[in-house]
Coordinates of C-alpha atoms and ligand atoms in Angstrom, one line a residue:
M733 CA -1.4 16.1 -18.8
A734 CA -0.7 14.7 -22.2
T735 CA 2.5 15.5 -24.0
I736 CA 4.0 13.7 -27.0
A737 CA 7.8 13.6 -26.8
G738 CA 9.5 15.0 -29.8
A739 CA 6.3 16.7 -30.9
D740 CA 8.3 19.9 -31.3
A741 CA 11.3 18.1 -33.0
P742 CA 12.2 19.1 -36.5
A743 CA 10.8 17.1 -39.3
T744 CA 14.3 15.8 -40.0
A745 CA 14.5 14.2 -36.6
K746 CA 16.1 10.8 -36.6
Q747 CA 13.6 7.9 -36.9
F748 CA 13.6 4.8 -34.6
P749 CA 15.3 1.8 -36.2
Q750 CA 12.8 -0.8 -37.5
T751 CA 14.2 -3.6 -35.4
S752 CA 12.3 -5.9 -33.0
H753 CA 13.2 -3.5 -30.2
F754 CA 11.2 -0.6 -31.7
V755 CA 8.3 -2.1 -33.6
G756 CA 4.9 -3.7 -32.8
L757 CA 4.3 -3.9 -29.0
N758 CA 7.8 -2.4 -28.6
Q759 CA 7.0 0.7 -30.7
P760 CA 7.9 3.7 -28.6
V761 CA 4.8 5.5 -27.2
G762 CA 6.5 8.6 -25.8
Q763 CA 3.3 9.9 -24.2
E764 CA 2.7 11.1 -20.7
L765 CA -0.9 10.6 -19.7
S766 CA -3.3 10.8 -16.9
L767 CA -6.8 9.2 -17.2
T768 CA -9.3 9.1 -14.3
G769 CA -12.6 7.3 -13.6
L770 CA -12.1 4.4 -16.0
S771 CA -14.9 1.9 -15.5
V772 CA -14.4 -1.6 -14.3
E773 CA -16.2 -4.6 -15.7
G774 CA -16.9 -6.7 -12.6
T775 CA -16.2 -5.6 -9.0
L776 CA -12.8 -4.8 -7.6
P777 CA -12.2 -6.9 -4.5
P778 CA -11.6 -4.5 -1.6
E779 CA -8.1 -6.0 -1.0
V780 CA -6.8 -4.6 -4.4
L781 CA -7.6 -1.0 -3.5
G782 CA -4.3 0.8 -3.9
S783 CA -1.8 1.4 -6.7
F784 CA -0.2 -1.0 -9.1
Y785 CA 3.1 0.6 -10.3
R786 CA 4.8 -0.4 -13.5
A787 CA 8.3 0.3 -14.9
V788 CA 8.1 0.8 -18.6
P789 CA 11.1 1.4 -20.8
D790 CA 10.2 3.8 -23.6
P791 CA 13.0 5.7 -25.4
H792 CA 12.0 9.4 -25.9
F793 CA 14.5 9.9 -28.8
A794 CA 15.7 7.6 -31.5
P795 CA 18.9 5.9 -30.3
K796 CA 22.3 7.2 -31.2
F797 CA 23.1 3.7 -32.6
D798 CA 20.7 1.6 -34.6
D799 CA 21.6 -1.7 -32.7
D800 CA 20.1 -0.3 -29.4
N801 CA 17.8 -2.5 -27.4
V802 CA 14.8 -2.4 -25.1
L803 CA 16.9 -2.3 -22.0
S804 CA 18.2 1.2 -22.9
G805 CA 14.7 2.7 -23.0
D806 CA 14.1 5.7 -20.8
G807 CA 12.2 4.7 -17.7
M808 CA 8.6 5.6 -17.4
I809 CA 6.7 5.2 -14.1
S810 CA 3.1 4.2 -14.5
R811 CA 0.4 3.9 -11.9
V812 CA -2.9 2.0 -12.1
S813 CA -5.0 3.1 -9.1
F814 CA -7.8 0.9 -8.0
N815 CA -10.4 3.2 -6.4
A816 CA -13.0 2.5 -3.7
D817 CA -15.8 3.7 -6.1
N818 CA -15.0 0.7 -8.4
T819 CA -13.2 2.9 -10.9
V820 CA -9.6 3.0 -12.0
D821 CA -7.2 5.8 -12.7
Y822 CA -4.2 5.4 -15.0
A823 CA -1.1 7.6 -15.3
I824 CA 2.3 7.4 -16.8
R825 CA 5.3 9.8 -16.7
Y826 CA 8.9 9.7 -17.7
V827 CA 11.4 9.5 -14.9
R828 CA 13.3 12.8 -15.1
T829 CA 16.7 11.2 -14.9
A830 CA 19.8 13.3 -15.5
R831 CA 20.1 11.5 -18.8
W832 CA 16.5 12.2 -19.8
L833 CA 17.0 15.9 -19.0
A834 CA 20.4 16.1 -20.9
E835 CA 18.8 14.6 -24.0
E836 CA 15.6 16.7 -23.7
D837 CA 17.8 19.8 -23.5
K838 CA 19.3 19.1 -26.9
G839 CA 16.4 17.3 -28.5
H840 CA 18.2 14.1 -29.4
A841 CA 20.0 11.0 -28.0
R842 CA 23.4 11.8 -26.6
F843 CA 24.1 8.6 -24.7
G844 CA 25.4 5.7 -26.8
R845 CA 25.2 1.9 -26.6
Y846 CA 23.6 -0.1 -23.7
R847 CA 25.8 0.3 -20.7
N848 CA 28.8 1.6 -22.6
P849 CA 29.7 5.1 -21.6
F850 CA 32.6 5.1 -24.0
T851 CA 30.1 5.4 -26.8
D852 CA 28.5 8.6 -25.4
D853 CA 28.8 12.1 -26.8
A854 CA 31.9 13.6 -25.2
D855 CA 30.0 16.5 -23.7
V856 CA 27.8 14.2 -21.5
A857 CA 30.8 12.6 -19.7
G858 CA 30.1 12.4 -16.0
I859 CA 26.3 12.7 -16.3
D860 CA 24.5 9.8 -14.6
R861 CA 23.5 7.6 -17.6
T862 CA 21.0 5.2 -15.9
V863 CA 17.5 5.2 -17.3
A864 CA 15.8 3.9 -14.1
N865 CA 13.5 1.6 -16.1
T866 CA 13.4 -1.8 -14.4
T867 CA 11.4 -2.0 -11.1
P868 CA 9.3 0.4 -9.1
V869 CA 10.4 -0.6 -5.5
W870 CA 8.2 0.4 -2.5
H871 CA 9.8 0.3 0.9
A872 CA 9.4 2.3 4.1
G873 CA 6.9 4.7 2.5
R874 CA 9.2 5.5 -0.4
L875 CA 8.9 4.7 -4.1
L876 CA 12.1 4.2 -6.1
M877 CA 12.6 3.5 -9.8
T878 CA 15.6 1.2 -10.1
K879 CA 18.0 -0.1 -12.7
E880 CA 21.0 -2.2 -12.0
D881 CA 23.5 0.0 -13.8
G882 CA 23.0 3.0 -11.5
R883 CA 21.4 4.5 -8.4
P884 CA 17.7 4.6 -8.0
Y885 CA 15.5 7.7 -8.5
A886 CA 12.9 8.7 -5.9
I887 CA 9.4 9.2 -7.3
D888 CA 6.4 10.9 -5.8
P889 CA 3.9 7.9 -5.4
V890 CA 0.9 10.1 -6.1
T891 CA 2.0 12.6 -8.8
L892 CA 4.7 10.4 -10.3
E893 CA 7.0 13.4 -10.3
T894 CA 10.7 12.6 -10.1
R895 CA 12.3 13.7 -6.8
G896 CA 15.8 13.0 -7.9
S897 CA 18.6 10.5 -7.6
Y898 CA 18.4 8.6 -4.3
D899 CA 21.5 7.8 -2.1
F900 CA 19.8 6.8 1.2
G901 CA 20.4 10.2 2.7
G902 CA 24.0 10.4 1.6
K903 CA 24.9 7.0 3.1
L904 CA 25.2 4.9 -0.1
K905 CA 28.7 4.3 -1.4
S906 CA 27.9 1.9 -4.2
K907 CA 27.5 3.5 -7.7
T908 CA 24.8 1.0 -8.4
V909 CA 21.8 -0.6 -6.8
T910 CA 20.0 -3.7 -8.1
A911 CA 16.4 -3.6 -9.4
H912 CA 15.7 -6.8 -7.4
V913 CA 15.4 -6.3 -3.7
R914 CA 14.1 -8.8 -1.1
I915 CA 11.9 -7.6 1.7
D916 CA 11.6 -9.9 4.7
A917 CA 8.0 -9.6 5.8
A918 CA 8.8 -10.6 9.3
T919 CA 11.3 -7.8 9.9
S920 CA 10.3 -5.3 7.1
E921 CA 14.0 -5.0 6.3
M922 CA 15.0 -4.6 2.7
F923 CA 18.0 -6.6 1.5
L924 CA 19.7 -5.6 -1.7
Y925 CA 23.0 -5.2 -3.4
G926 CA 24.8 -3.4 -6.3
Y927 CA 27.2 -4.9 -8.7
E928 CA 30.0 -3.1 -10.7
A929 CA 29.7 -1.1 -7.5
D930 CA 32.7 1.1 -8.2
G931 CA 32.6 1.3 -12.0
E932 CA 32.3 -0.5 -15.3
A933 CA 33.4 -4.1 -15.5
S934 CA 34.4 -4.2 -11.8
T935 CA 34.0 -7.4 -9.7
K936 CA 33.0 -5.3 -6.6
I937 CA 29.6 -6.1 -5.1
A938 CA 28.0 -4.0 -2.4
Y939 CA 25.7 -5.9 -0.1
L940 CA 23.2 -3.5 1.5
I941 CA 20.6 -3.8 4.3
V942 CA 18.0 -1.1 4.8
D943 CA 16.0 -1.2 8.1
K944 CA 12.2 -1.0 8.3
D945 CA 12.3 2.8 8.5
G946 CA 14.3 3.1 5.3
H947 CA 17.8 3.7 6.9
L948 CA 20.8 2.1 5.2
T949 CA 22.3 0.3 8.1
S950 CA 24.9 -1.9 6.4
E951 CA 27.0 -1.7 3.3
Q952 CA 29.7 -4.4 2.9
W953 CA 31.7 -4.9 -0.3
F954 CA 33.1 -8.2 -1.7
D955 CA 34.5 -9.5 -5.0
A956 CA 32.5 -11.8 -7.3
P957 CA 34.5 -14.6 -9.0
Y958 CA 34.3 -12.6 -12.2
C959 CA 32.3 -9.5 -13.4
A960 CA 28.9 -10.9 -14.2
M961 CA 25.4 -9.6 -14.9
M962 CA 23.9 -10.1 -11.4
H963 CA 20.2 -9.3 -12.0
D964 CA 18.6 -10.8 -8.9
F965 CA 19.5 -12.4 -5.6
A966 CA 17.7 -14.1 -2.8
I967 CA 17.5 -14.3 1.0
T968 CA 16.4 -17.0 3.5
E969 CA 15.7 -16.5 7.2
N970 CA 19.4 -16.7 7.9
Y971 CA 21.3 -16.4 4.7
A972 CA 21.9 -14.1 1.7
L973 CA 22.4 -15.8 -1.7
F974 CA 24.4 -14.3 -4.6
P975 CA 24.1 -16.4 -7.8
I976 CA 26.7 -15.7 -10.6
Y977 CA 26.0 -16.8 -14.2
P978 CA 28.7 -16.4 -16.9
T979 CA 27.3 -13.3 -18.7
T980 CA 30.5 -11.2 -18.4
C981 CA 31.9 -7.8 -19.0
S982 CA 35.3 -6.6 -20.1
L983 CA 36.7 -3.1 -19.8
E984 CA 38.8 -3.5 -22.9
R985 CA 35.7 -4.4 -24.9
L986 CA 33.8 -1.4 -23.6
K987 CA 36.7 0.9 -24.4
A988 CA 36.7 -0.4 -27.9
G989 CA 33.0 0.6 -28.2
G990 CA 31.8 -3.0 -27.9
D991 CA 29.0 -4.8 -26.0
H992 CA 28.7 -4.7 -22.2
W993 CA 27.8 -8.3 -22.0
V994 CA 29.0 -11.5 -23.6
H995 CA 27.7 -14.9 -22.5
E996 CA 30.4 -17.6 -22.0
Q997 CA 28.9 -21.0 -22.5
E998 CA 32.0 -22.8 -21.1
T999 CA 32.4 -20.8 -17.9
D1000 CA 31.2 -22.1 -14.4
S1001 CA 28.2 -20.6 -12.6
W1002 CA 28.5 -20.0 -8.9
L1003 CA 26.3 -19.5 -5.8
G1004 CA 27.7 -17.4 -3.0
I1005 CA 26.1 -17.9 0.4
M1006 CA 26.7 -16.0 3.6
P1007 CA 24.9 -15.5 6.9
R1008 CA 22.6 -12.6 6.0
Y1009 CA 23.7 -10.5 9.0
G1010 CA 27.2 -11.9 8.9
N1011 CA 30.5 -10.6 7.4
V1012 CA 31.1 -10.9 3.7
S1013 CA 34.4 -12.7 4.5
D1014 CA 32.1 -15.6 5.6
M1015 CA 30.9 -16.0 1.9
R1016 CA 31.1 -19.6 0.7
W1017 CA 31.1 -20.2 -3.1
F1018 CA 29.3 -23.3 -4.4
K1019 CA 29.9 -24.3 -8.0
G1020 CA 27.0 -24.7 -10.5
P1021 CA 26.8 -25.9 -14.1
K1022 CA 28.7 -24.2 -17.0
G1023 CA 27.0 -21.8 -19.3
V1024 CA 23.6 -21.5 -17.6
S1025 CA 21.7 -18.2 -17.0
A1026 CA 18.8 -17.0 -14.9
Y1027 CA 17.2 -13.6 -14.5
H1028 CA 14.6 -14.2 -11.9
F1029 CA 14.2 -16.3 -8.8
M1030 CA 11.0 -17.5 -7.2
N1031 CA 12.4 -17.8 -3.7
A1032 CA 15.0 -19.4 -1.4
F1033 CA 14.4 -21.0 1.9
E1034 CA 15.9 -23.3 4.5
D1035 CA 14.3 -26.7 5.2
A1036 CA 14.0 -28.5 8.6
N1037 CA 17.5 -30.0 8.1
G1038 CA 19.1 -26.6 7.4
I1039 CA 19.5 -27.3 3.6
I1040 CA 19.0 -24.2 1.5
H1041 CA 16.8 -24.5 -1.6
F1042 CA 16.9 -21.9 -4.3
D1043 CA 14.4 -21.8 -7.2
Q1044 CA 15.4 -20.1 -10.4
C1045 CA 14.0 -19.6 -13.9
L1046 CA 17.1 -21.2 -15.3
S1047 CA 18.1 -21.5 -19.0
N1048 CA 20.9 -23.3 -20.8
T1049 CA 22.1 -19.9 -22.2
N1050 CA 21.3 -16.3 -21.9
A1051 CA 17.7 -15.6 -22.6
F1052 CA 18.3 -12.3 -24.4
P1053 CA 18.8 -12.8 -28.2
F1054 CA 20.9 -9.6 -28.4
I1055 CA 23.4 -10.9 -25.8
R1056 CA 23.6 -14.3 -27.6
E1057 CA 24.3 -12.5 -30.9
A1058 CA 27.1 -10.4 -29.2
S1059 CA 28.5 -13.7 -27.9
G1060 CA 28.6 -15.6 -31.2
I1061 CA 26.0 -18.0 -29.8
H1062 CA 23.8 -19.1 -32.7
M1063 CA 20.9 -21.1 -31.3
A1064 CA 17.4 -21.5 -32.7
P1065 CA 14.7 -20.3 -30.3
W1066 CA 13.7 -23.9 -29.6
E1067 CA 17.3 -24.8 -28.6
V1068 CA 17.1 -22.3 -25.7
Q1069 CA 15.7 -24.5 -23.0
G1070 CA 15.0 -23.9 -19.4
A1071 CA 13.0 -24.9 -16.3
L1072 CA 12.1 -23.7 -12.9
T1073 CA 15.3 -25.2 -11.4
R1074 CA 16.2 -25.8 -7.8
W1075 CA 19.7 -25.6 -6.5
S1076 CA 20.1 -27.1 -3.0
V1077 CA 23.2 -26.7 -0.8
D1078 CA 24.1 -27.5 2.8
P1079 CA 25.7 -24.3 4.0
K1080 CA 27.5 -26.2 6.8
G1081 CA 28.3 -29.3 4.8
D1082 CA 31.5 -30.3 2.9
A1083 CA 30.0 -30.4 -0.7
T1084 CA 31.4 -27.7 -2.9
D1085 CA 28.9 -28.0 -5.8
V1086 CA 25.1 -27.3 -5.9
T1087 CA 22.7 -30.2 -6.3
Q1088 CA 20.2 -29.5 -9.1
S1089 CA 16.6 -30.6 -9.6
V1090 CA 13.7 -29.5 -11.8
V1091 CA 10.6 -28.1 -9.9
G1092 CA 8.7 -26.5 -12.8
P1093 CA 8.3 -25.7 -16.5
P1094 CA 10.2 -23.1 -18.4
G1095 CA 9.0 -19.5 -17.9
D1096 CA 9.8 -16.3 -16.1
F1097 CA 8.4 -13.7 -13.7
P1098 CA 8.0 -16.1 -10.7
L1099 CA 5.9 -14.8 -7.9
I1100 CA 5.1 -15.7 -4.2
P1101 CA 3.1 -14.0 -1.5
A1102 CA 5.3 -11.3 0.1
R1103 CA 4.9 -13.0 3.5
M1104 CA 6.7 -16.1 2.2
Q1105 CA 9.8 -14.3 1.2
G1106 CA 12.8 -16.3 2.3
R1107 CA 10.6 -18.9 4.0
P1108 CA 9.2 -22.2 2.6
N1109 CA 6.7 -21.4 -0.2
P1110 CA 4.5 -24.4 -0.9
Y1111 CA 3.4 -22.8 -4.1
G1112 CA 4.1 -19.9 -6.4
W1113 CA 2.9 -18.4 -9.7
M1114 CA 4.8 -17.7 -12.9
L1115 CA 4.3 -16.9 -16.6
T1116 CA 4.9 -19.5 -19.2
M1117 CA 4.0 -20.5 -22.8
D1118 CA 0.9 -22.6 -23.4
P1119 CA 2.4 -25.7 -25.2
Q1120 CA -1.0 -26.2 -26.9
M1121 CA -1.0 -22.7 -28.4
K1122 CA -1.8 -22.7 -32.2
G1123 CA 0.3 -19.8 -33.3
P1124 CA 3.3 -17.7 -32.4
P1125 CA 3.5 -15.7 -29.2
L1126 CA 3.1 -11.9 -29.4
A1127 CA 6.4 -10.3 -30.2
G1128 CA 7.5 -7.7 -27.7
G1129 CA 9.3 -7.0 -24.5
P1130 CA 13.0 -7.2 -23.9
V1131 CA 13.4 -10.9 -24.8
G1132 CA 11.3 -10.5 -28.0
A1133 CA 8.4 -12.8 -27.1
M1134 CA 5.6 -12.3 -24.6
F1135 CA 4.2 -14.9 -22.3
N1136 CA 0.6 -16.0 -22.8
T1137 CA -0.1 -18.3 -19.8
I1138 CA -0.1 -17.9 -16.0
I1139 CA 0.2 -20.9 -13.8
R1140 CA 0.2 -21.8 -10.1
L1141 CA 2.7 -24.4 -9.2
D1142 CA 3.1 -26.7 -6.3
V1143 CA 6.8 -26.6 -5.4
A1144 CA 6.5 -28.3 -2.0
G1145 CA 7.4 -31.7 -3.3
A1146 CA 10.6 -32.8 -5.0
A1147 CA 9.1 -32.4 -8.5
G1148 CA 6.7 -29.4 -9.0
Q1149 CA 3.2 -29.8 -10.2
V1150 CA 1.0 -27.4 -12.1
L1151 CA -2.1 -26.8 -10.0
D1152 CA -4.0 -24.2 -12.0
A1153 CA -3.5 -22.3 -15.3
L1154 CA -5.0 -19.6 -17.4
A1155 CA -3.8 -19.8 -21.1
L1156 CA -4.8 -16.9 -23.3
P1157 CA -5.5 -17.3 -27.0
V1158 CA -3.2 -16.4 -29.9
G1159 CA -2.7 -12.7 -30.1
W1160 CA -2.9 -12.1 -26.3
S1161 CA -0.1 -11.7 -23.8
L1162 CA 0.5 -11.2 -20.1
N1163 CA 2.9 -8.8 -18.4
E1164 CA 4.5 -9.6 -15.1
P1165 CA 1.8 -10.2 -12.5
V1166 CA 1.8 -9.0 -8.9
H1167 CA 0.2 -10.7 -5.9
V1168 CA -2.3 -9.1 -3.6
P1169 CA -3.0 -10.8 -0.3
S1170 CA -6.5 -11.6 0.8
N1171 CA -8.1 -10.6 4.1
D1172 CA -9.4 -14.2 4.3
P1173 CA -6.6 -16.5 5.5
D1174 CA -8.1 -19.5 3.6
H1175 CA -8.1 -17.6 0.2
L1176 CA -4.9 -17.3 -1.9
G1177 CA -5.5 -13.6 -2.8
Y1178 CA -5.5 -11.9 -6.1
I1179 CA -3.2 -11.5 -9.1
V1180 CA -3.1 -8.2 -10.9
T1181 CA -1.6 -8.0 -14.4
I1182 CA -1.7 -6.0 -17.6
V1183 CA -2.9 -7.9 -20.6
D1184 CA -2.1 -7.0 -24.2
H1185 CA -4.3 -8.0 -27.2
Q1186 CA -3.3 -7.5 -30.8
T1187 CA -6.4 -6.4 -32.7
G1188 CA -5.0 -5.6 -36.1
D1189 CA -1.8 -4.9 -38.0
N1190 CA 0.2 -2.9 -35.4
Q1191 CA -2.9 -2.3 -33.4
F1192 CA -3.2 -3.3 -29.7
E1193 CA -5.6 -3.0 -26.8
H1194 CA -4.6 -3.2 -23.2
A1195 CA -6.4 -4.0 -20.0
A1196 CA -5.7 -4.4 -16.3
W1197 CA -7.0 -7.8 -15.0
V1198 CA -7.7 -8.9 -11.5
L1199 CA -7.6 -12.7 -11.2
D1200 CA -8.5 -14.9 -8.3
A1201 CA -5.0 -16.3 -7.4
G1202 CA -6.6 -19.6 -6.4
A1203 CA -8.8 -19.9 -9.5
L1204 CA -6.8 -18.6 -12.4
H1205 CA -8.6 -20.7 -14.9
K1206 CA -11.9 -18.8 -14.2
G1207 CA -10.4 -15.7 -15.8
P1208 CA -10.6 -12.2 -14.5
V1209 CA -13.0 -11.3 -11.6
A1210 CA -12.6 -7.7 -12.6
K1211 CA -11.0 -6.0 -15.7
V1212 CA -10.6 -2.5 -16.9
A1213 CA -9.7 -1.4 -20.5
I1214 CA -7.0 1.2 -20.5
P1215 CA -7.7 3.4 -23.6
A1216 CA -4.0 4.1 -24.5
R1217 CA -1.1 2.3 -26.1
L1218 CA 0.9 0.6 -23.4
R1219 CA 4.5 -0.6 -24.0
P1220 CA 5.5 -3.8 -22.3
Q1221 CA 6.5 -3.4 -18.7
V1222 CA 9.6 -4.9 -17.1
H1223 CA 8.5 -5.2 -13.4
G1224 CA 5.6 -4.1 -11.3
W1225 CA 4.8 -3.5 -7.6
W1226 CA 1.5 -3.3 -5.8
V1227 CA 1.1 -0.9 -2.9
P1228 CA -2.1 -1.1 -0.7
Q1229 CA -4.1 2.1 -0.3
G1230 CA -3.4 2.1 3.5
A1231 CA 0.4 2.2 2.9
L1232 CA 0.0 5.0 0.4
D1233 CA -2.2 7.0 2.8
A1234 CA 0.2 6.5 5.7
A1235 CA 3.1 7.8 3.5
E1236 CA 1.4 11.1 2.6
Ligands
LIG2614 C1 16.9 -6.9 -17.4 C2 16.3 -5.7 -17.6 C3 17.0 -4.5 -17.7 C4 18.4 -4.6 -17.6 C5 19.0 -5.8 -17.3 O1 15.0 -8.2 -17.4 C6 18.3 -6.9 -17.3 C7 16.2 -8.1 -17.3 C8 15.1 -3.2 -18.2 O2 16.5 -3.3 -17.9 O3 19.1 -3.4 -17.7
LIG2615 FE1 14.2 -8.3 -13.6

């Protein structure tokens, strides 16, 4: 299986714009591929046997508008299978979304700007325009490719074929489902939500609970303080947390062909908290600082006094350069500052504002063992930049710069502490890691990640690395070169072989 998208397109086919979203590591690959029996340097720990899924945006046609960005790229689902014979298989396929099929049918892009249906060709009106490119979510034996602007697509976990748009057996009312779900390891329930749940620029949020068998058992709607980009949320043992940062949408702007998102530096952020099995009418809104933004959260938990702590990769503005540009925010890269930031609130107290403290360095893609979800996590991992690095980071990914360092952080104390780190040299980058638990309760498990290495002008090599999660600095315990061009992933998910076998 190896097809090059657009191979049969006329020679006059539109070219990809030469912007940061489409060059270098971000150059579209457009190739479906299946490779088997790749050899591993080192020995795969038995725990990692299974599949590491990756969501990779990769536009299969040049965009209709030259100012398009990485977030609009057609979703590809990729699978790195770690086999019992110490080999690895690699496969990647497009998600056959309704949008992908409609564009494939005509041989060119028909959908317009990022999350603006008013810029689409008239004859695609009503066709689902999500690209399902953000997170491969595994729950209750089902693999879903998700993106926050639409409903998920169900994927065959073995063949990577697209089964179709997924609405939880007809039960789902929301038009959207987030790419960031939270699974409580103690109950195996999946908690999730959708924003702009009834259409563009809406303040309606759908809060969803899916039971351990995959049945959607609860869907409650509420209004956010304003229509905001709600990329991630959090749970604790007893609460659901809905953070709101002032990256906002306006229907008038969309209708005028404008940008979906504008970041408002002078608008308050909010943290909505409700009992996780309660009624949305019990939501309490706590005020946070103005103008801040976060995409990903390490965790939230309740301490012995019932105080909720919520750890976010928070920045002083929106991390996406294309959103800052649309907002008239002109900041140099070094003026964009952030930290792993803790907001603490007493859900039963009188205070109406969050209390803020810093628990870690700037970075993103925070990670904890699945069993700690919503419970105290004494430590966690995340990607960051090596402050000692003698050169620029690799350009690529949706934000435009790739991370080159993975750290393990102690976040049990008031101020976090870096416990371990692996910093890669100039020209190397790390994609979002996943955690694999160990069979040994005294061992911290393994980290699986894809590593990119620039080897020449517009030439890259890629490998899957397995790191000892408790000894990052030692480098990979096993690695496998993947002999293909890999575009940066957004999110990944690891599924143990036993869960895959049980689902078949
Ligand atoms: C993000 C990614 C998206 C998106 C919105 O990483 C936010 C953040 C890959 O798509 O549509
Ligand atoms: Fe994300």
